[in-house]
Amino acid sequence: MDKIQAAIAKARADREQAGGRAKAQRIVSRVLEKGEHTSPSQLVKVDRETVWNSLSSFKPVPKQLARQRIVTFGNQNQSKPEAVAFGKLRTKILHQMRTNGWRRLAITSPGDGCGKSTVVLNLAFAIARQPELHSVVAEIDMRQPSLAKTLGLHGGAGFSDVMNGDADFGDIAMCPRQNLAFGLNYSRTENPAELLQSSSIVPVLSQIESRYDPDLMIFDLPPLLDSDDAMSFIDQVDCVLLVAAAGKTSLREIDVCEQELSAQTNVLGVVLNKCRYVDDDYN
């Protein structure tokens, strides 16, 4: 334990120097790999802050997010009805997941254009407003990745490279806040269904959970009815939220999706998005 504490202290000192971020991450990785005599709970108490601080950070542009209907970032929008709605959704989801001991949440939709990625981002920023909660958002929609564009980011290696073993999550993660990390994709991935069914997925996700100890992992899945990508991954999560679009998604599509999802995992419920005509008394 003394060696681990010494290594963590050295990592913190290195991070304060120019270029210290990458070095701190390497030191912490070596500590975690050699911590066979230390319990996971001890490691979490000592190093979670250091591990998360070693990740790359970025500052979202409020106007960019506003154009993309991301209303839960910043303080100026929190009294707006749409921000309040996401706050209620956050509370319901966290309560349900805590009650059941769940940590992995998938969000999908029957088809494209339902706004599931917008829901993912709004929910993630709403949860990040609670500083004691650490969340990882992983983009599993590899045919039409959109999160990076919405956030105004550009890059090379993405979360698909992490899943196939070509990159480490710590090298590609981007943090808009110290308790929120994104694993994004910047381009389309070939044969995503095959990758999502690969045996490498289980150890990759387990390693992320072991190293970064997120309270919640949110997965932005592809639309359920457009391909078999989502169903290839759905058994890796504890629960799923279905996003439907008013005037676009049919009741039959919702019914089919609920049946398919409930056969593989727990269905939290359905979010009705893009509903423009709601009575003032509707809760």
PDB file of C-alpha atoms in Angstrom:
ATOM      1  CA  MET A   1       0.000   0.000   0.000  1.00  0.00           C
ATOM      2  CA  ASP A   2       2.924   2.355   0.738  1.00  0.00           C
ATOM      3  CA  LYS A   3       4.295   1.797  -2.753  1.00  0.00           C
ATOM      4  CA  ILE A   4       0.898   2.562  -4.264  1.00  0.00           C
ATOM      5  CA  GLN A   5       0.513   5.774  -2.247  1.00  0.00           C
ATOM      6  CA  ALA A   6       4.008   6.836  -3.263  1.00  0.00           C
ATOM      7  CA  ALA A   7       3.226   6.184  -6.912  1.00  0.00           C
ATOM      8  CA  ILE A   8      -0.022   8.153  -6.702  1.00  0.00           C
ATOM      9  CA  ALA A   9       1.750  11.081  -5.041  1.00  0.00           C
ATOM     10  CA  LYS A  10       4.353  11.049  -7.800  1.00  0.00           C
ATOM     11  CA  ALA A  11       1.605  11.018 -10.435  1.00  0.00           C
ATOM     12  CA  ARG A  12      -0.035  14.083  -8.890  1.00  0.00           C
ATOM     13  CA  ALA A  13       3.268  15.954  -8.815  1.00  0.00           C
ATOM     14  CA  ASP A  14       4.001  15.071 -12.433  1.00  0.00           C
ATOM     15  CA  ARG A  15       0.567  16.247 -13.534  1.00  0.00           C
ATOM     16  CA  GLU A  16       1.248  19.733 -12.219  1.00  0.00           C
ATOM     17  CA  GLN A  17       4.221  20.067 -14.542  1.00  0.00           C
ATOM     18  CA  ALA A  18       4.054  20.715 -18.273  1.00  0.00           C
ATOM     19  CA  GLY A  19       3.237  17.529 -20.090  1.00  0.00           C
ATOM     20  CA  GLY A  20       2.536  15.735 -16.836  1.00  0.00           C
ATOM     21  CA  ARG A  21      -0.926  14.487 -17.798  1.00  0.00           C
ATOM     22  CA  ALA A  22       0.236  11.572 -19.956  1.00  0.00           C
ATOM     23  CA  LYS A  23       2.966  10.617 -17.499  1.00  0.00           C
ATOM     24  CA  ALA A  24       0.481  10.548 -14.601  1.00  0.00           C
ATOM     25  CA  GLN A  25      -1.749   8.231 -16.559  1.00  0.00           C
ATOM     26  CA  ARG A  26       1.113   5.815 -17.241  1.00  0.00           C
ATOM     27  CA  ILE A  27       2.126   5.765 -13.565  1.00  0.00           C
ATOM     28  CA  VAL A  28      -1.424   5.109 -12.363  1.00  0.00           C
ATOM     29  CA  SER A  29      -1.804   2.328 -14.948  1.00  0.00           C
ATOM     30  CA  ARG A  30       1.303   0.607 -13.620  1.00  0.00           C
ATOM     31  CA  VAL A  31       0.034   0.973 -10.046  1.00  0.00           C
ATOM     32  CA  LEU A  32      -3.313  -0.579 -10.937  1.00  0.00           C
ATOM     33  CA  GLU A  33      -1.660  -3.453 -12.799  1.00  0.00           C
ATOM     34  CA  LYS A  34       0.592  -4.273  -9.822  1.00  0.00           C
ATOM     35  CA  GLY A  35      -1.959  -3.720  -7.072  1.00  0.00           C
ATOM     36  CA  GLU A  36      -2.650  -7.395  -6.491  1.00  0.00           C
ATOM     37  CA  HIS A  37      -2.280  -7.006  -2.709  1.00  0.00           C
ATOM     38  CA  THR A  38      -4.669  -4.054  -2.515  1.00  0.00           C
ATOM     39  CA  SER A  39      -8.447  -4.407  -2.440  1.00  0.00           C
ATOM     40  CA  PRO A  40     -10.531  -2.610  -5.134  1.00  0.00           C
ATOM     41  CA  SER A  41     -12.197  -0.439  -2.464  1.00  0.00           C
ATOM     42  CA  GLN A  42      -8.810   0.819  -1.258  1.00  0.00           C
ATOM     43  CA  LEU A  43      -7.721   1.626  -4.795  1.00  0.00           C
ATOM     44  CA  VAL A  44     -10.951   3.526  -5.496  1.00  0.00           C
ATOM     45  CA  LYS A  45     -10.530   5.731  -2.425  1.00  0.00           C
ATOM     46  CA  VAL A  46      -6.929   6.550  -3.256  1.00  0.00           C
ATOM     47  CA  ASP A  47      -6.754   6.942  -6.979  1.00  0.00           C
ATOM     48  CA  ARG A  48     -10.118   7.660  -8.697  1.00  0.00           C
ATOM     49  CA  GLU A  49      -9.540  11.416  -8.620  1.00  0.00           C
ATOM     50  CA  THR A  50      -6.027  10.986  -9.988  1.00  0.00           C
ATOM     51  CA  VAL A  51      -7.107   8.602 -12.733  1.00  0.00           C
ATOM     52  CA  TRP A  52      -9.907  10.897 -13.901  1.00  0.00           C
ATOM     53  CA  ASN A  53      -7.686  13.988 -13.760  1.00  0.00           C
ATOM     54  CA  SER A  54      -5.235  12.234 -16.089  1.00  0.00           C
ATOM     55  CA  LEU A  55      -7.829  12.225 -18.902  1.00  0.00           C
ATOM     56  CA  SER A  56      -7.868  14.908 -21.592  1.00  0.00           C
ATOM     57  CA  SER A  57     -10.316  17.752 -21.069  1.00  0.00           C
ATOM     58  CA  PHE A  58     -12.143  20.167 -23.361  1.00  0.00           C
ATOM     59  CA  LYS A  59     -14.406  23.159 -22.944  1.00  0.00           C
ATOM     60  CA  PRO A  60     -17.741  22.879 -24.759  1.00  0.00           C
ATOM     61  CA  VAL A  61     -18.932  26.000 -26.553  1.00  0.00           C
ATOM     62  CA  PRO A  62     -22.332  26.951 -25.045  1.00  0.00           C
ATOM     63  CA  LYS A  63     -23.647  28.406 -28.326  1.00  0.00           C
ATOM     64  CA  GLN A  64     -22.667  25.219 -30.166  1.00  0.00           C
ATOM     65  CA  LEU A  65     -24.556  23.095 -27.649  1.00  0.00           C
ATOM     66  CA  ALA A  66     -27.568  25.400 -27.719  1.00  0.00           C
ATOM     67  CA  ARG A  67     -27.792  25.043 -31.503  1.00  0.00           C
ATOM     68  CA  GLN A  68     -27.832  21.279 -31.020  1.00  0.00           C
ATOM     69  CA  ARG A  69     -30.611  21.431 -28.374  1.00  0.00           C
ATOM     70  CA  ILE A  70     -28.318  20.501 -25.488  1.00  0.00           C
ATOM     71  CA  VAL A  71     -30.099  22.365 -22.693  1.00  0.00           C
ATOM     72  CA  THR A  72     -28.591  20.809 -19.544  1.00  0.00           C
ATOM     73  CA  PHE A  73     -25.102  22.290 -19.921  1.00  0.00           C
ATOM     74  CA  GLY A  74     -24.502  25.462 -17.944  1.00  0.00           C
ATOM     75  CA  ASN A  75     -26.632  27.203 -15.362  1.00  0.00           C
ATOM     76  CA  GLN A  76     -28.589  29.658 -17.470  1.00  0.00           C
ATOM     77  CA  ASN A  77     -31.012  27.085 -18.914  1.00  0.00           C
ATOM     78  CA  GLN A  78     -31.894  25.065 -15.839  1.00  0.00           C
ATOM     79  CA  SER A  79     -35.266  26.717 -15.253  1.00  0.00           C
ATOM     80  CA  LYS A  80     -36.465  26.043 -18.811  1.00  0.00           C
ATOM     81  CA  PRO A  81     -39.149  23.346 -19.147  1.00  0.00           C
ATOM     82  CA  GLU A  82     -36.966  21.132 -21.329  1.00  0.00           C
ATOM     83  CA  ALA A  83     -34.095  21.250 -18.811  1.00  0.00           C
ATOM     84  CA  VAL A  84     -36.507  20.497 -15.971  1.00  0.00           C
ATOM     85  CA  ALA A  85     -37.807  17.510 -17.959  1.00  0.00           C
ATOM     86  CA  PHE A  86     -34.295  16.083 -18.274  1.00  0.00           C
ATOM     87  CA  GLY A  87     -33.752  16.683 -14.571  1.00  0.00           C
ATOM     88  CA  LYS A  88     -36.810  14.558 -13.811  1.00  0.00           C
ATOM     89  CA  LEU A  89     -35.620  11.878 -16.230  1.00  0.00           C
ATOM     90  CA  ARG A  90     -32.212  11.857 -14.525  1.00  0.00           C
ATOM     91  CA  THR A  91     -33.792  11.436 -11.087  1.00  0.00           C
ATOM     92  CA  LYS A  92     -36.028   8.556 -12.203  1.00  0.00           C
ATOM     93  CA  ILE A  93     -33.207   6.730 -13.971  1.00  0.00           C
ATOM     94  CA  LEU A  94     -30.727   7.097 -11.096  1.00  0.00           C
ATOM     95  CA  HIS A  95     -33.317   5.937  -8.563  1.00  0.00           C
ATOM     96  CA  GLN A  96     -34.191   2.865 -10.600  1.00  0.00           C
ATOM     97  CA  MET A  97     -30.566   1.960 -11.259  1.00  0.00           C
ATOM     98  CA  ARG A  98     -29.505   2.423  -7.643  1.00  0.00           C
ATOM     99  CA  THR A  99     -32.427   0.346  -6.427  1.00  0.00           C
ATOM    100  CA  ASN A 100     -31.408  -2.533  -8.673  1.00  0.00           C
ATOM    101  CA  GLY A 101     -27.643  -2.101  -8.431  1.00  0.00           C
ATOM    102  CA  TRP A 102     -27.321  -1.367 -12.161  1.00  0.00           C
ATOM    103  CA  ARG A 103     -24.405   0.573 -13.682  1.00  0.00           C
ATOM    104  CA  ARG A 104     -24.761   0.173 -17.455  1.00  0.00           C
ATOM    105  CA  LEU A 105     -27.519   2.042 -19.292  1.00  0.00           C
ATOM    106  CA  ALA A 106     -28.113   1.809 -23.047  1.00  0.00           C
ATOM    107  CA  ILE A 107     -30.170   4.344 -24.991  1.00  0.00           C
ATOM    108  CA  THR A 108     -31.591   3.455 -28.392  1.00  0.00           C
ATOM    109  CA  SER A 109     -34.533   4.223 -30.674  1.00  0.00           C
ATOM    110  CA  PRO A 110     -36.650   2.279 -33.175  1.00  0.00           C
ATOM    111  CA  GLY A 111     -35.287   4.211 -36.159  1.00  0.00           C
ATOM    112  CA  ASP A 112     -33.126   7.207 -36.999  1.00  0.00           C
ATOM    113  CA  GLY A 113     -34.191  10.798 -36.437  1.00  0.00           C
ATOM    114  CA  CYS A 114     -35.745  10.171 -33.013  1.00  0.00           C
ATOM    115  CA  GLY A 115     -33.177  12.291 -31.154  1.00  0.00           C
ATOM    116  CA  LYS A 116     -31.624   9.531 -29.043  1.00  0.00           C
ATOM    117  CA  SER A 117     -28.123  11.061 -29.164  1.00  0.00           C
ATOM    118  CA  THR A 118     -29.568  14.411 -28.060  1.00  0.00           C
ATOM    119  CA  VAL A 119     -31.206  12.618 -25.140  1.00  0.00           C
ATOM    120  CA  VAL A 120     -27.878  10.904 -24.335  1.00  0.00           C
ATOM    121  CA  LEU A 121     -25.996  14.207 -24.145  1.00  0.00           C
ATOM    122  CA  ASN A 122     -28.686  16.046 -22.179  1.00  0.00           C
ATOM    123  CA  LEU A 123     -28.936  13.181 -19.700  1.00  0.00           C
ATOM    124  CA  ALA A 124     -25.152  12.956 -19.343  1.00  0.00           C
ATOM    125  CA  PHE A 125     -24.738  16.672 -18.607  1.00  0.00           C
ATOM    126  CA  ALA A 126     -27.694  16.568 -16.199  1.00  0.00           C
ATOM    127  CA  ILE A 127     -26.094  13.706 -14.249  1.00  0.00           C
ATOM    128  CA  ALA A 128     -22.713  15.476 -14.278  1.00  0.00           C
ATOM    129  CA  ARG A 129     -24.283  18.332 -12.324  1.00  0.00           C
ATOM    130  CA  GLN A 130     -24.015  16.014  -9.326  1.00  0.00           C
ATOM    131  CA  PRO A 131     -20.248  16.227  -8.622  1.00  0.00           C
ATOM    132  CA  GLU A 132     -20.112  13.018  -6.591  1.00  0.00           C
ATOM    133  CA  LEU A 133     -21.248  10.959  -9.599  1.00  0.00           C
ATOM    134  CA  HIS A 134     -18.755   9.919 -12.288  1.00  0.00           C
ATOM    135  CA  SER A 135     -20.156   8.892 -15.670  1.00  0.00           C
ATOM    136  CA  VAL A 136     -18.703   7.466 -18.872  1.00  0.00           C
ATOM    137  CA  VAL A 137     -20.579   7.973 -22.156  1.00  0.00           C
ATOM    138  CA  ALA A 138     -19.582   5.487 -24.855  1.00  0.00           C
ATOM    139  CA  GLU A 139     -20.691   5.898 -28.458  1.00  0.00           C
ATOM    140  CA  ILE A 140     -21.686   2.512 -29.835  1.00  0.00           C
ATOM    141  CA  ASP A 141     -23.479   3.931 -32.892  1.00  0.00           C
ATOM    142  CA  MET A 142     -20.600   3.378 -35.320  1.00  0.00           C
ATOM    143  CA  ARG A 143     -22.491   3.591 -38.612  1.00  0.00           C
ATOM    144  CA  GLN A 144     -23.633   7.177 -38.039  1.00  0.00           C
ATOM    145  CA  PRO A 145     -21.615   8.601 -35.131  1.00  0.00           C
ATOM    146  CA  SER A 146     -22.823  12.079 -34.177  1.00  0.00           C
ATOM    147  CA  LEU A 147     -21.708  12.944 -30.642  1.00  0.00           C
ATOM    148  CA  ALA A 148     -18.342  14.428 -31.642  1.00  0.00           C
ATOM    149  CA  LYS A 149     -19.957  16.692 -34.246  1.00  0.00           C
ATOM    150  CA  THR A 150     -22.577  17.819 -31.737  1.00  0.00           C
ATOM    151  CA  LEU A 151     -19.855  18.658 -29.216  1.00  0.00           C
ATOM    152  CA  GLY A 152     -17.727  20.383 -31.871  1.00  0.00           C
ATOM    153  CA  LEU A 153     -14.815  17.941 -31.556  1.00  0.00           C
ATOM    154  CA  HIS A 154     -12.484  16.386 -34.119  1.00  0.00           C
ATOM    155  CA  GLY A 155     -10.096  13.499 -33.642  1.00  0.00           C
ATOM    156  CA  GLY A 156      -8.580  10.290 -34.925  1.00  0.00           C
ATOM    157  CA  ALA A 157      -8.823   7.163 -32.788  1.00  0.00           C
ATOM    158  CA  GLY A 158     -12.220   6.609 -31.227  1.00  0.00           C
ATOM    159  CA  PHE A 159     -14.147   4.256 -28.983  1.00  0.00           C
ATOM    160  CA  SER A 160     -14.359   1.654 -31.757  1.00  0.00           C
ATOM    161  CA  ASP A 161     -10.548   1.454 -31.596  1.00  0.00           C
ATOM    162  CA  VAL A 162     -10.805   0.828 -27.859  1.00  0.00           C
ATOM    163  CA  MET A 163     -13.254  -2.014 -28.428  1.00  0.00           C
ATOM    164  CA  ASN A 164     -11.075  -3.764 -30.996  1.00  0.00           C
ATOM    165  CA  GLY A 165      -7.955  -3.378 -28.853  1.00  0.00           C
ATOM    166  CA  ASP A 166      -6.131  -0.759 -30.957  1.00  0.00           C
ATOM    167  CA  ALA A 167      -6.361   2.017 -28.344  1.00  0.00           C
ATOM    168  CA  ASP A 168      -6.720   2.515 -24.603  1.00  0.00           C
ATOM    169  CA  PHE A 169      -9.748   4.336 -23.247  1.00  0.00           C
ATOM    170  CA  GLY A 170      -7.470   6.718 -21.358  1.00  0.00           C
ATOM    171  CA  ASP A 171      -5.901   7.812 -24.651  1.00  0.00           C
ATOM    172  CA  ILE A 172      -9.159   8.701 -26.418  1.00  0.00           C
ATOM    173  CA  ALA A 173     -11.448   9.839 -23.558  1.00  0.00           C
ATOM    174  CA  MET A 174     -12.519  13.502 -23.544  1.00  0.00           C
ATOM    175  CA  CYS A 175     -13.844  15.216 -20.405  1.00  0.00           C
ATOM    176  CA  PRO A 176     -15.965  18.378 -20.442  1.00  0.00           C
ATOM    177  CA  ARG A 177     -16.096  18.067 -16.650  1.00  0.00           C
ATOM    178  CA  GLN A 178     -13.959  16.206 -14.143  1.00  0.00           C
ATOM    179  CA  ASN A 179     -16.708  13.665 -13.515  1.00  0.00           C
ATOM    180  CA  LEU A 180     -17.858  13.068 -17.121  1.00  0.00           C
ATOM    181  CA  ALA A 181     -15.848  11.242 -19.803  1.00  0.00           C
ATOM    182  CA  PHE A 182     -16.825  10.671 -23.431  1.00  0.00           C
ATOM    183  CA  GLY A 183     -15.642   7.830 -25.634  1.00  0.00           C
ATOM    184  CA  LEU A 184     -16.459   9.200 -29.090  1.00  0.00           C
ATOM    185  CA  ASN A 185     -16.202   8.016 -32.681  1.00  0.00           C
ATOM    186  CA  TYR A 186     -15.053  10.466 -35.336  1.00  0.00           C
ATOM    187  CA  SER A 187     -15.716   8.346 -38.427  1.00  0.00           C
ATOM    188  CA  ARG A 188     -17.750   5.347 -39.497  1.00  0.00           C
ATOM    189  CA  THR A 189     -16.564   1.857 -38.605  1.00  0.00           C
ATOM    190  CA  GLU A 190     -16.632  -1.053 -40.999  1.00  0.00           C
ATOM    191  CA  ASN A 191     -18.531  -4.167 -39.928  1.00  0.00           C
ATOM    192  CA  PRO A 192     -19.730  -2.786 -36.566  1.00  0.00           C
ATOM    193  CA  ALA A 193     -22.028  -5.748 -35.840  1.00  0.00           C
ATOM    194  CA  GLU A 194     -19.110  -8.161 -36.003  1.00  0.00           C
ATOM    195  CA  LEU A 195     -17.072  -5.935 -33.699  1.00  0.00           C
ATOM    196  CA  LEU A 196     -19.932  -5.656 -31.207  1.00  0.00           C
ATOM    197  CA  GLN A 197     -20.232  -9.448 -31.093  1.00  0.00           C
ATOM    198  CA  SER A 198     -16.504  -9.906 -30.574  1.00  0.00           C
ATOM    199  CA  SER A 199     -15.231 -11.622 -27.436  1.00  0.00           C
ATOM    200  CA  SER A 200     -12.980  -8.596 -26.796  1.00  0.00           C
ATOM    201  CA  ILE A 201     -15.933  -6.447 -25.707  1.00  0.00           C
ATOM    202  CA  VAL A 202     -16.359  -8.018 -22.261  1.00  0.00           C
ATOM    203  CA  PRO A 203     -12.767  -7.467 -21.019  1.00  0.00           C
ATOM    204  CA  VAL A 204     -12.648  -3.951 -22.507  1.00  0.00           C
ATOM    205  CA  LEU A 205     -15.740  -2.817 -20.609  1.00  0.00           C
ATOM    206  CA  SER A 206     -14.587  -4.585 -17.446  1.00  0.00           C
ATOM    207  CA  GLN A 207     -11.212  -2.852 -17.640  1.00  0.00           C
ATOM    208  CA  ILE A 208     -12.843   0.583 -17.992  1.00  0.00           C
ATOM    209  CA  GLU A 209     -15.038  -0.100 -14.968  1.00  0.00           C
ATOM    210  CA  SER A 210     -12.122  -1.442 -12.940  1.00  0.00           C
ATOM    211  CA  ARG A 211      -9.764   1.412 -13.748  1.00  0.00           C
ATOM    212  CA  TYR A 212     -12.121   4.419 -13.713  1.00  0.00           C
ATOM    213  CA  ASP A 213     -14.884   3.112 -11.409  1.00  0.00           C
ATOM    214  CA  PRO A 214     -17.735   5.097 -13.039  1.00  0.00           C
ATOM    215  CA  ASP A 215     -20.990   5.204 -11.126  1.00  0.00           C
ATOM    216  CA  LEU A 216     -22.764   5.002 -14.465  1.00  0.00           C
ATOM    217  CA  MET A 217     -21.886   4.000 -18.028  1.00  0.00           C
ATOM    218  CA  ILE A 218     -24.217   5.320 -20.745  1.00  0.00           C
ATOM    219  CA  PHE A 219     -24.093   3.693 -24.174  1.00  0.00           C
ATOM    220  CA  ASP A 220     -25.419   5.526 -27.233  1.00  0.00           C
ATOM    221  CA  LEU A 221     -26.659   2.584 -29.318  1.00  0.00           C
ATOM    222  CA  PRO A 222     -27.655   2.562 -32.995  1.00  0.00           C
ATOM    223  CA  PRO A 223     -31.365   2.495 -33.888  1.00  0.00           C
ATOM    224  CA  LEU A 224     -32.777  -0.926 -33.093  1.00  0.00           C
ATOM    225  CA  LEU A 225     -34.702  -1.628 -36.311  1.00  0.00           C
ATOM    226  CA  ASP A 226     -32.113  -0.341 -38.815  1.00  0.00           C
ATOM    227  CA  SER A 227     -29.545  -3.121 -38.291  1.00  0.00           C
ATOM    228  CA  ASP A 228     -28.518  -5.852 -35.874  1.00  0.00           C
ATOM    229  CA  ASP A 229     -25.838  -3.642 -34.261  1.00  0.00           C
ATOM    230  CA  ALA A 230     -27.854  -2.727 -31.167  1.00  0.00           C
ATOM    231  CA  MET A 231     -29.008  -6.282 -30.470  1.00  0.00           C
ATOM    232  CA  SER A 232     -25.405  -7.455 -30.863  1.00  0.00           C
ATOM    233  CA  PHE A 233     -24.448  -5.324 -27.861  1.00  0.00           C
ATOM    234  CA  ILE A 234     -27.585  -5.185 -25.728  1.00  0.00           C
ATOM    235  CA  ASP A 235     -26.642  -8.167 -23.555  1.00  0.00           C
ATOM    236  CA  GLN A 236     -23.693  -6.150 -22.219  1.00  0.00           C
ATOM    237  CA  VAL A 237     -25.923  -3.646 -20.380  1.00  0.00           C
ATOM    238  CA  ASP A 238     -28.134  -3.759 -17.300  1.00  0.00           C
ATOM    239  CA  CYS A 239     -31.017  -1.775 -18.736  1.00  0.00           C
ATOM    240  CA  VAL A 240     -32.143   0.184 -21.776  1.00  0.00           C
ATOM    241  CA  LEU A 241     -34.151   3.339 -22.451  1.00  0.00           C
ATOM    242  CA  LEU A 242     -36.096   3.585 -25.710  1.00  0.00           C
ATOM    243  CA  VAL A 243     -36.479   7.006 -27.366  1.00  0.00           C
ATOM    244  CA  ALA A 244     -39.472   7.420 -29.679  1.00  0.00           C
ATOM    245  CA  ALA A 245     -40.307  10.463 -31.822  1.00  0.00           C
ATOM    246  CA  ALA A 246     -43.825  11.895 -31.826  1.00  0.00           C
ATOM    247  CA  GLY A 247     -45.300  11.844 -35.307  1.00  0.00           C
ATOM    248  CA  LYS A 248     -42.554   9.546 -36.575  1.00  0.00           C
ATOM    249  CA  THR A 249     -42.415   6.398 -34.457  1.00  0.00           C
ATOM    250  CA  SER A 250     -45.432   4.095 -34.690  1.00  0.00           C
ATOM    251  CA  LEU A 251     -46.954   2.227 -31.761  1.00  0.00           C
ATOM    252  CA  ARG A 252     -46.186  -1.019 -33.547  1.00  0.00           C
ATOM    253  CA  GLU A 253     -42.485  -0.112 -33.756  1.00  0.00           C
ATOM    254  CA  ILE A 254     -42.418   0.665 -30.037  1.00  0.00           C
ATOM    255  CA  ASP A 255     -44.142  -2.633 -29.261  1.00  0.00           C
ATOM    256  CA  VAL A 256     -41.709  -4.628 -31.424  1.00  0.00           C
ATOM    257  CA  CYS A 257     -38.697  -2.894 -29.859  1.00  0.00           C
ATOM    258  CA  GLU A 258     -39.937  -3.439 -26.313  1.00  0.00           C
ATOM    259  CA  GLN A 259     -40.460  -7.140 -26.975  1.00  0.00           C
ATOM    260  CA  GLU A 260     -37.005  -7.587 -28.498  1.00  0.00           C
ATOM    261  CA  LEU A 261     -35.262  -5.586 -25.792  1.00  0.00           C
ATOM    262  CA  SER A 262     -37.075  -7.185 -22.867  1.00  0.00           C
ATOM    263  CA  ALA A 263     -35.944 -10.602 -24.094  1.00  0.00           C
ATOM    264  CA  GLN A 264     -32.312  -9.540 -23.590  1.00  0.00           C
ATOM    265  CA  THR A 265     -32.236  -6.945 -20.797  1.00  0.00           C
ATOM    266  CA  ASN A 266     -34.355  -4.699 -18.551  1.00  0.00           C
ATOM    267  CA  VAL A 267     -36.440  -1.988 -20.239  1.00  0.00           C
ATOM    268  CA  LEU A 268     -36.602   1.189 -18.137  1.00  0.00           C
ATOM    269  CA  GLY A 269     -39.275   2.778 -20.295  1.00  0.00           C
ATOM    270  CA  VAL A 270     -39.975   4.891 -23.358  1.00  0.00           C
ATOM    271  CA  VAL A 271     -39.134   8.581 -23.762  1.00  0.00           C
ATOM    272  CA  LEU A 272     -41.479  10.470 -26.103  1.00  0.00           C
ATOM    273  CA  ASN A 273     -39.309  13.015 -27.894  1.00  0.00           C
ATOM    274  CA  LYS A 274     -40.178  15.849 -30.290  1.00  0.00           C
ATOM    275  CA  CYS A 275     -43.682  16.191 -28.889  1.00  0.00           C
ATOM    276  CA  ARG A 276     -44.756  19.730 -29.819  1.00  0.00           C
ATOM    277  CA  TYR A 277     -48.379  19.583 -28.686  1.00  0.00           C
ATOM    278  CA  VAL A 278     -48.631  18.909 -24.962  1.00  0.00           C
ATOM    279  CA  ASP A 279     -51.374  20.195 -22.696  1.00  0.00           C
ATOM    280  CA  ASP A 280     -50.153  22.673 -20.048  1.00  0.00           C
ATOM    281  CA  ASP A 281     -51.537  20.421 -17.310  1.00  0.00           C
ATOM    282  CA  TYR A 282     -49.718  17.321 -18.599  1.00  0.00           C
ATOM    283  CA  ASN A 283     -46.997  16.046 -16.225  1.00  0.00           C
TER     284      ASN A 283
END
